[in-house]
Coordinates of C-alpha atoms in Angstrom, one line a residue:
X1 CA 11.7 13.5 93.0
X2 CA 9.1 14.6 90.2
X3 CA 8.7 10.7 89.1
X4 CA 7.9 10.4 92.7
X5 CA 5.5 13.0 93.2
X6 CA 4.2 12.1 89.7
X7 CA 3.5 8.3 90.8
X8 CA 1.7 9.8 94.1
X9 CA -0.6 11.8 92.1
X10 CA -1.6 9.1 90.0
X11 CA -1.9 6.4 92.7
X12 CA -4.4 8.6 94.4
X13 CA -6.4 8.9 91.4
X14 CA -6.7 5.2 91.0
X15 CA -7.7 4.5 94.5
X16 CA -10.2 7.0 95.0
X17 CA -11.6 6.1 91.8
X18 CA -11.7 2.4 93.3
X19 CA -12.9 3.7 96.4
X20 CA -15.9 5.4 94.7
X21 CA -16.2 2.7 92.3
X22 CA -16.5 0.0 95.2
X23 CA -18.4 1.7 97.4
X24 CA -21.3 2.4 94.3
X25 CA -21.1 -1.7 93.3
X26 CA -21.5 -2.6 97.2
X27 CA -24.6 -0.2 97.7
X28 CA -25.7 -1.5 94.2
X29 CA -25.6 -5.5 95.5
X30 CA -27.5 -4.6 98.8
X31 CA -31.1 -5.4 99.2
X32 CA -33.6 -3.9 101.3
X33 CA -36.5 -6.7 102.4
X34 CA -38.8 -3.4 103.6
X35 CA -38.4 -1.4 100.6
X36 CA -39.3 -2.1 96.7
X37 CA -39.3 0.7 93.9
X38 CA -41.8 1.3 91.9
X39 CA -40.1 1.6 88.6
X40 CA -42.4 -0.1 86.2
X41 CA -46.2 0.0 85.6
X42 CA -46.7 3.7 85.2
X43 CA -49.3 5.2 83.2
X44 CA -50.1 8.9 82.8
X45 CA -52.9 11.8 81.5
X46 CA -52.6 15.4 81.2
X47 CA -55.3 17.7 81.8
X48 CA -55.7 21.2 80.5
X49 CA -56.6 23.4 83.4
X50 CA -58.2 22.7 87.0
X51 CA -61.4 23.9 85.3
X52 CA -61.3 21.4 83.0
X53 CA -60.4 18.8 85.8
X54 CA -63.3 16.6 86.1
X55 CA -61.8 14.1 88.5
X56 CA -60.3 11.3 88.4
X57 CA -59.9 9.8 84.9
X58 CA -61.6 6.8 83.9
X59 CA -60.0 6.0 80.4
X60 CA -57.5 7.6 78.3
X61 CA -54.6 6.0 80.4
X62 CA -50.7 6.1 78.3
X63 CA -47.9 4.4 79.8
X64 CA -44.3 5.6 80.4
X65 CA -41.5 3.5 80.9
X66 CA -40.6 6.3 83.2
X67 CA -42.2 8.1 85.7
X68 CA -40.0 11.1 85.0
X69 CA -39.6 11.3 81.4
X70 CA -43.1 11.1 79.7
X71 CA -43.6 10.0 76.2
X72 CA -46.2 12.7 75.5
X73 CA -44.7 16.8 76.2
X74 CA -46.5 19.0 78.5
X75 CA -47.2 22.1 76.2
X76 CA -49.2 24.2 79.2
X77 CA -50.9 22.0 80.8
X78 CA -51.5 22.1 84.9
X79 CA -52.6 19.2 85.6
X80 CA -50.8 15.6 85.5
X81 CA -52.3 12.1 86.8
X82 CA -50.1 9.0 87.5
X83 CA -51.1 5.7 88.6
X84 CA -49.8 2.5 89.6
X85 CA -50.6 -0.6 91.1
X86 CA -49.0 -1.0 94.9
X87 CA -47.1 -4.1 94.8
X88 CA -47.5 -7.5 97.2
X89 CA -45.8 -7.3 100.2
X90 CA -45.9 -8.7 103.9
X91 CA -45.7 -5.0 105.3
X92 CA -47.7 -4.3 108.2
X93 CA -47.2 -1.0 107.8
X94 CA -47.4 -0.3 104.5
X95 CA -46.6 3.2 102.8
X96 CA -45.6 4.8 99.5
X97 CA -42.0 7.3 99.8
X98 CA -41.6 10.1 97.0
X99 CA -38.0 11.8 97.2
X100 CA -38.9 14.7 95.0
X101 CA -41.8 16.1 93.8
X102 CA -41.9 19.3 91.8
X103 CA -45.5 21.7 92.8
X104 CA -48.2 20.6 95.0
X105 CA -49.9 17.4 94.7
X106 CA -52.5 14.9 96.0
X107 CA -52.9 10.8 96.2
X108 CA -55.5 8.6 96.3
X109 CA -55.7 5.4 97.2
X110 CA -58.7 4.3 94.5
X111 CA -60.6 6.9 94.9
X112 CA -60.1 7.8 98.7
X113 CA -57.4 10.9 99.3
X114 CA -54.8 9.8 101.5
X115 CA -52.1 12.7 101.1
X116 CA -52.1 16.3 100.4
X117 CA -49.1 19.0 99.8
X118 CA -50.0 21.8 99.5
X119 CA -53.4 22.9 97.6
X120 CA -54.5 22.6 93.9
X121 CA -54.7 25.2 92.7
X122 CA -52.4 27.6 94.4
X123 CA -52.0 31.4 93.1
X124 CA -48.4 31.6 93.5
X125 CA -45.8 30.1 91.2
X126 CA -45.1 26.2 93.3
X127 CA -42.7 24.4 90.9
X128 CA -40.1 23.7 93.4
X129 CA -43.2 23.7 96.4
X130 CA -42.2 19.9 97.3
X131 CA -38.8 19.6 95.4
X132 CA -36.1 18.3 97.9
X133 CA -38.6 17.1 99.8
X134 CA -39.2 13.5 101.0
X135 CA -43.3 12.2 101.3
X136 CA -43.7 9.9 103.6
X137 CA -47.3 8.5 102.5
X138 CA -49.2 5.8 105.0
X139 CA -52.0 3.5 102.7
X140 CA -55.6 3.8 104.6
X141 CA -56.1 -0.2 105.7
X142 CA -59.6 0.2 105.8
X143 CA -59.5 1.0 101.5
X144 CA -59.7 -1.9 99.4
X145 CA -57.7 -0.6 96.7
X146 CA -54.3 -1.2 95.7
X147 CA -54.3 1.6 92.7
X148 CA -52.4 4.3 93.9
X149 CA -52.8 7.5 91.8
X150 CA -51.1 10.8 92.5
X151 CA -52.8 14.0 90.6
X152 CA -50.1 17.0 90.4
X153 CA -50.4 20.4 90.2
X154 CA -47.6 23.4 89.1
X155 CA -47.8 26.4 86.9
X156 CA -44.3 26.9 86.6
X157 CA -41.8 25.3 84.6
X158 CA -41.9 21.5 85.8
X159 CA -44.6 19.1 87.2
X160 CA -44.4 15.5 88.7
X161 CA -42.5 13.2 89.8
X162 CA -38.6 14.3 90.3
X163 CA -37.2 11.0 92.5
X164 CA -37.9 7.8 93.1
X165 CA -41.3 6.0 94.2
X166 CA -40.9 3.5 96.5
X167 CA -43.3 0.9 98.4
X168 CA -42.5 -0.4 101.8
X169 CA -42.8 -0.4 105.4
X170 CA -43.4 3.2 106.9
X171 CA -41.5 2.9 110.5
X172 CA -38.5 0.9 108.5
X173 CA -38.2 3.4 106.1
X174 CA -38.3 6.5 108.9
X175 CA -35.5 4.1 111.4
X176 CA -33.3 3.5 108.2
X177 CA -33.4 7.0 106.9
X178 CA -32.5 8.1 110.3
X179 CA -29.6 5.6 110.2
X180 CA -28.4 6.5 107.1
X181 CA -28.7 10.3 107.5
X182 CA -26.5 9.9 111.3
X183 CA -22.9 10.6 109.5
X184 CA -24.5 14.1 107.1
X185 CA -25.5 15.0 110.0
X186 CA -22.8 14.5 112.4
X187 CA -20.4 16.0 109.4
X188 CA -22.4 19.0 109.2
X189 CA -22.5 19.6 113.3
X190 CA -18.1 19.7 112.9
X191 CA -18.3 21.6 109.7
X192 CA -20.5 24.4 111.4
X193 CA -17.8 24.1 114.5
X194 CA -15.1 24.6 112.2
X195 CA -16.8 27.4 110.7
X196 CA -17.2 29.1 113.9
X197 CA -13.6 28.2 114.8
X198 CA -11.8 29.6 111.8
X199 CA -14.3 33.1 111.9
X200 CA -12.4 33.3 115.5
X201 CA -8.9 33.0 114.1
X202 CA -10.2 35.1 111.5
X203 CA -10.3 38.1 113.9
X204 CA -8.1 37.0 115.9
X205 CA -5.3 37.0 113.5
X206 CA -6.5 40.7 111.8
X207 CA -8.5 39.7 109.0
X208 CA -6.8 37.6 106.6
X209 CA -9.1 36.7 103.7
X210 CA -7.8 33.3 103.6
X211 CA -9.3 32.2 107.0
X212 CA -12.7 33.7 105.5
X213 CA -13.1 32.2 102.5
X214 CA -12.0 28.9 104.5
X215 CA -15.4 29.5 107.2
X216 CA -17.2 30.6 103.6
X217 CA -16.2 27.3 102.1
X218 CA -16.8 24.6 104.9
X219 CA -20.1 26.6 105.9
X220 CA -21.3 25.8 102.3
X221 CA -20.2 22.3 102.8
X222 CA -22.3 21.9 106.0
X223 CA -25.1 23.6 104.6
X224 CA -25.2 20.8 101.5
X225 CA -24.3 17.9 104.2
X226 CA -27.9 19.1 106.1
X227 CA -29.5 19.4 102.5
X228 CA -29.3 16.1 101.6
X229 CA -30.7 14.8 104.4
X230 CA -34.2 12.8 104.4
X231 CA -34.8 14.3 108.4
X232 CA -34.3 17.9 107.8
X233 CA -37.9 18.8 107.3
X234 CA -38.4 17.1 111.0
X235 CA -36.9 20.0 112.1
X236 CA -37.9 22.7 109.4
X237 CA -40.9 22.1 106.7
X238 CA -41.0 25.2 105.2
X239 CA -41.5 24.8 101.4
X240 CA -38.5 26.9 99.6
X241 CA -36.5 26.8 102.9
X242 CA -34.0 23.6 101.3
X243 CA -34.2 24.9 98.1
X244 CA -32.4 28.0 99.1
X245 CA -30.3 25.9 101.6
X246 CA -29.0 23.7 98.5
X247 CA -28.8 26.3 96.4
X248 CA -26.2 28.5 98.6
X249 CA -24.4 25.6 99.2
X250 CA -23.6 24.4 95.4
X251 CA -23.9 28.0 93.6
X252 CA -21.6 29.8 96.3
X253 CA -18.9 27.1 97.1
X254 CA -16.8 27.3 94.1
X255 CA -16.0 31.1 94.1
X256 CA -14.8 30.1 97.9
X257 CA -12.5 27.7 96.3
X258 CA -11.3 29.1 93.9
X259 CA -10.4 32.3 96.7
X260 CA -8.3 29.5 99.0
X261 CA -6.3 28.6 96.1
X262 CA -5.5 32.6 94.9
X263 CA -4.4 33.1 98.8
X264 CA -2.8 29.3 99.4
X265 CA -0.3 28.6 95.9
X266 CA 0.0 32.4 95.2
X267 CA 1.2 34.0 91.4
X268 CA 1.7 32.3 88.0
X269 CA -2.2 32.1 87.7
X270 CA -3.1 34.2 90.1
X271 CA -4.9 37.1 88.2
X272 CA -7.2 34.4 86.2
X273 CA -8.3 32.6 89.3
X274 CA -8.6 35.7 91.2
X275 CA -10.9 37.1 88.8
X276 CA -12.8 34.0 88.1
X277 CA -13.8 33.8 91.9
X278 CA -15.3 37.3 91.7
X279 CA -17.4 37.1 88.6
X280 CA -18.7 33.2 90.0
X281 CA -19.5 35.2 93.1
X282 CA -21.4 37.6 91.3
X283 CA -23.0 35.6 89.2
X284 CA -24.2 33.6 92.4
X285 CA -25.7 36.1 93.8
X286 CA -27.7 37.2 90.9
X287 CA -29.0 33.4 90.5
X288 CA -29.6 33.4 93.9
X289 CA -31.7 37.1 93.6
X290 CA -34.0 35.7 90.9
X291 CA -34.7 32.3 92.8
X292 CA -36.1 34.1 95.8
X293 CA -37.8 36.3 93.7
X294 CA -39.2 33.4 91.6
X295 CA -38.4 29.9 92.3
X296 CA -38.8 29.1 88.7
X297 CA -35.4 30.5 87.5
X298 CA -33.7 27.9 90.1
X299 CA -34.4 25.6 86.9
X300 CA -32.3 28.1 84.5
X301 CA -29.5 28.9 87.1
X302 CA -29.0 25.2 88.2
X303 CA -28.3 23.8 84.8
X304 CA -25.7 26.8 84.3
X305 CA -24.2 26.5 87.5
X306 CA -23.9 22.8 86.8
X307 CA -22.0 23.5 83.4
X308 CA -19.9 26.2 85.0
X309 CA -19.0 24.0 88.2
X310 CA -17.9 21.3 85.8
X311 CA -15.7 23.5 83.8
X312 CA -14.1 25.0 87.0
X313 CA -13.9 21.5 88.4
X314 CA -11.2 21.0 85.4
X315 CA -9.5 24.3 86.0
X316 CA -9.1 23.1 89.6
X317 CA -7.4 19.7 88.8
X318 CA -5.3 21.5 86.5
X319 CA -3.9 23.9 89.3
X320 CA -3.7 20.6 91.1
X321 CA -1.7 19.2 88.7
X322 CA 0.5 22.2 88.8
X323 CA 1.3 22.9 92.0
X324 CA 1.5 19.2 93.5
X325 CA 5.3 19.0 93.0
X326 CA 5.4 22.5 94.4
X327 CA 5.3 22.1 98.6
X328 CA 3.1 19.7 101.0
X329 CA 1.1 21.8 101.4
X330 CA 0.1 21.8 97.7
X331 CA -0.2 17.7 98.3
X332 CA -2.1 17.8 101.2
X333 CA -4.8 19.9 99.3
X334 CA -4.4 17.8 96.1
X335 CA -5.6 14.6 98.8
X336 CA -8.7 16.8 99.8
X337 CA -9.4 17.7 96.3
X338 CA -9.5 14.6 94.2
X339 CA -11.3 12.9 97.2
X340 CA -13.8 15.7 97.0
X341 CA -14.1 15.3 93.2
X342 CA -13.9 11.9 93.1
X343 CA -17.1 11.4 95.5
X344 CA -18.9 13.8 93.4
X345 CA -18.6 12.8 90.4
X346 CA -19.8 9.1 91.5
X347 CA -23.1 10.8 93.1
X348 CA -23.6 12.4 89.5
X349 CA -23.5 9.3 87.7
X350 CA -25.7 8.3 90.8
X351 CA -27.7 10.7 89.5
X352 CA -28.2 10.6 86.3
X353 CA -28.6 6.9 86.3
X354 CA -25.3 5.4 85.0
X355 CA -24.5 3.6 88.6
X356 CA -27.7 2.1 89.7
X357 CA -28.2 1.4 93.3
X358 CA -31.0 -0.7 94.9
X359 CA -30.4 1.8 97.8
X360 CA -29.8 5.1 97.1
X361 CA -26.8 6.7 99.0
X362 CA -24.8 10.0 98.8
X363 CA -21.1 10.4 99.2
X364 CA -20.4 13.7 98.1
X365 CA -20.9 15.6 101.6
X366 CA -17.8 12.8 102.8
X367 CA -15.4 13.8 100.2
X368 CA -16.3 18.1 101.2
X369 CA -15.4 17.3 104.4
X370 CA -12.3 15.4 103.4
X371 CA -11.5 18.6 101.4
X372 CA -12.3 20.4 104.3
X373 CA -9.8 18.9 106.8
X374 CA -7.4 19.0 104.2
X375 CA -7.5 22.6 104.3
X376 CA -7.5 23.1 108.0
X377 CA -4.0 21.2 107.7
X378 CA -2.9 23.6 105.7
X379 CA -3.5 26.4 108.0
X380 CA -2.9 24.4 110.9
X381 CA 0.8 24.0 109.4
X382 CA 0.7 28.3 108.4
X383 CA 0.1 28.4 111.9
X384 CA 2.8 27.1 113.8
X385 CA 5.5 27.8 111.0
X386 CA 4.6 32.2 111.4
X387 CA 5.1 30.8 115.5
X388 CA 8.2 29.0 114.5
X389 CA 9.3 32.5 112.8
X390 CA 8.7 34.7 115.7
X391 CA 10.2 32.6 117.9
X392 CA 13.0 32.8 116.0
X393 CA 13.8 36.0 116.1

């Protein structure tokens, strides 16, 4: 029976890592006639202050062989010019799309402005003013000029370019963003229902923390389902707003975890867990506290969260491990789990750059909601066996 249970375990591994894997290589192949990154061709010039701003420069161009990691270090300068040539293309639309981009920033098209977030300079601290953010930039027909150059502005911590630069067709771009955001959206909508529906059996049922933590957990899910969208700020463009969004919905989600697993598989590890879901809660809130009160520290509180996550993420699979031969209910949440660390991990090395895809794509929020409905299983199945019980008597 263990050899069994053993040889389920693994064969889920191995085909979620195949379904990842696959899914990563066929994004990767695709190609996208109304869209072409702009991933080469990049040069770049600091400027001291906005008093010392002059204007476009003329000469003293470097280039980078990335837009996001430049060759020479900021030291505390404001100012940061890019420019690159738009390349050839049969669009009769054409535009330029920027999926991150940390302060406020212009772009001209030669020397015409074309775009402006925000305003240079601004008093406040604007690091993360157009982070998670996509630009949707339309080229003025009537300019000659095919040098695009984009002059940004922060006084916090990081300046420039966060995401890719693309070139392509403005009303393809906005139909297949639309497309592609249709299922984060639609998962988020059902997340937000089964939030609502499991606050319900919360007080219905007196209070159980269990049910709680499960509308805490899937309400964190839905939340980073609607963060990663491209069409969110269609319906709210308030800088800071997504920032926050995100930020409740990766910094908070673990302690809810780690709360269903102290009130689902019970003692053995019990106290451990129990008291590692309090302090990541605390420590949450605090990182939350100093992001609102500066957006800055989001930079200092991601990268921790990001370690700490990772480590829990271990701790997790190792109580998976654990408890799998334990019950099925102890499967059913090892399916939810590895799906949901499985999708994730593939959207890091998305992220950092070790899968490469001509069209970027997210799975993480599909493998959440996996996790999710694995969950609602498991109480589903609570459910009907403390019926079963007083029916019995």
């Amino acid at each position: 029976m263990k050899a069994k249970a053993v040889l389920i375990l693994f064969l889920l591994l191995i085909s979620n890592t195949i379904f990842f894997t696959y899914s990563a290589n066929s994004q990767g192949d695709a190609s996208s006639t109304s869209l072409q990154r702009m991933e080469q061709g990049w040069e770049y010039q600091w400027v001291k202050s906005v008093e010392a701003d002059s204007g476009i420069p003329h000469t003293g161009w470097m280039p980078t062989e990335n837009v996001k990691e430049l060759d020479e270090p900021r030291e505390d300068r404001d100012i940061l010019y890019l420019r690159n040539t738009y390349p050839e293309g049969a669009w009769i639309d054409p535009a330029i799309f920027i999926s991150f981009m940390y302060g406020t920033f212009e772009v001209y098209q030669g020397d015409q402005l074309i775009y402006q977030y925000g305003n240079i300079p601004e008093t406040d601290t604007v690091t993360y003013k157009g982070y998670n953010r996509r630009h949707f930039i339309e080229l003025d027909p009537t300019v000659a000029s095919d040098q695009i150059i984009i002059r940004s502005y922060s006084n916090g911590n990081l300046i420039g370019v966060s995401g890719a630069v693309s070139a392509g067709s403005h009303s393809s771009y906005l139909t297949k963003m639309i497309r592609d955001d249709f299922d984060k959206i639609v998962i988020g909508a059902i997340q937000i229902f089964i939030t609502v529906l499991a606050l319900v059996f919360f007080m219905i049922k007196r209070f159980p923390v269990l049910y709680l933590a499960y509308a805490a957990m899937t309400f964190c899910a839905a939340l980073y389902s609607f963060s990663i969208t491209g069409s969110k700020q269609f319906i709210i463009d308030v800088p800071y707003v997504w920032i926050y969004v995100f930020q409740i919905a990766v910094f908070f989600r673990s302690a809810f975890d780690f709360l269903i697993i102290d009130k689902l598989f019970g003692p053995g590890y019990k106290k451990w867990v129990r008291r590692l879901w309090q302090i990541h809660l605390v420590l949450a809130v605090i990182a939350f506290t100093l992001s609102v009160i500066n957006p800055d520290y989001f930079t200092m509180t991601k990268g921790v969260f990001e370690k700490l996550s990772g480590f829990e993420v271990l701790l997790i699979l190792a109580i998976v491990i654990r408890v799998f031969l334990r019950n099925t209910d102890a499967k059913i949440y090892a399916v939810g789990f590895l799906s949901m660390a499985g999708f994730m991990v593939r959207d890091l090395l998305v992220f950092t750059g070790v899968i490469y895809l001509k069209e970027f794509y997210l799975l993480g929020h599909l493998g959440q909601f996996i996790l999710v409905l694995a969950i609602g299983i498991i109480l589903v199945r609570q459910h009907r066996g403390d019926g079963d019980r007083r029916l019995s008597r």
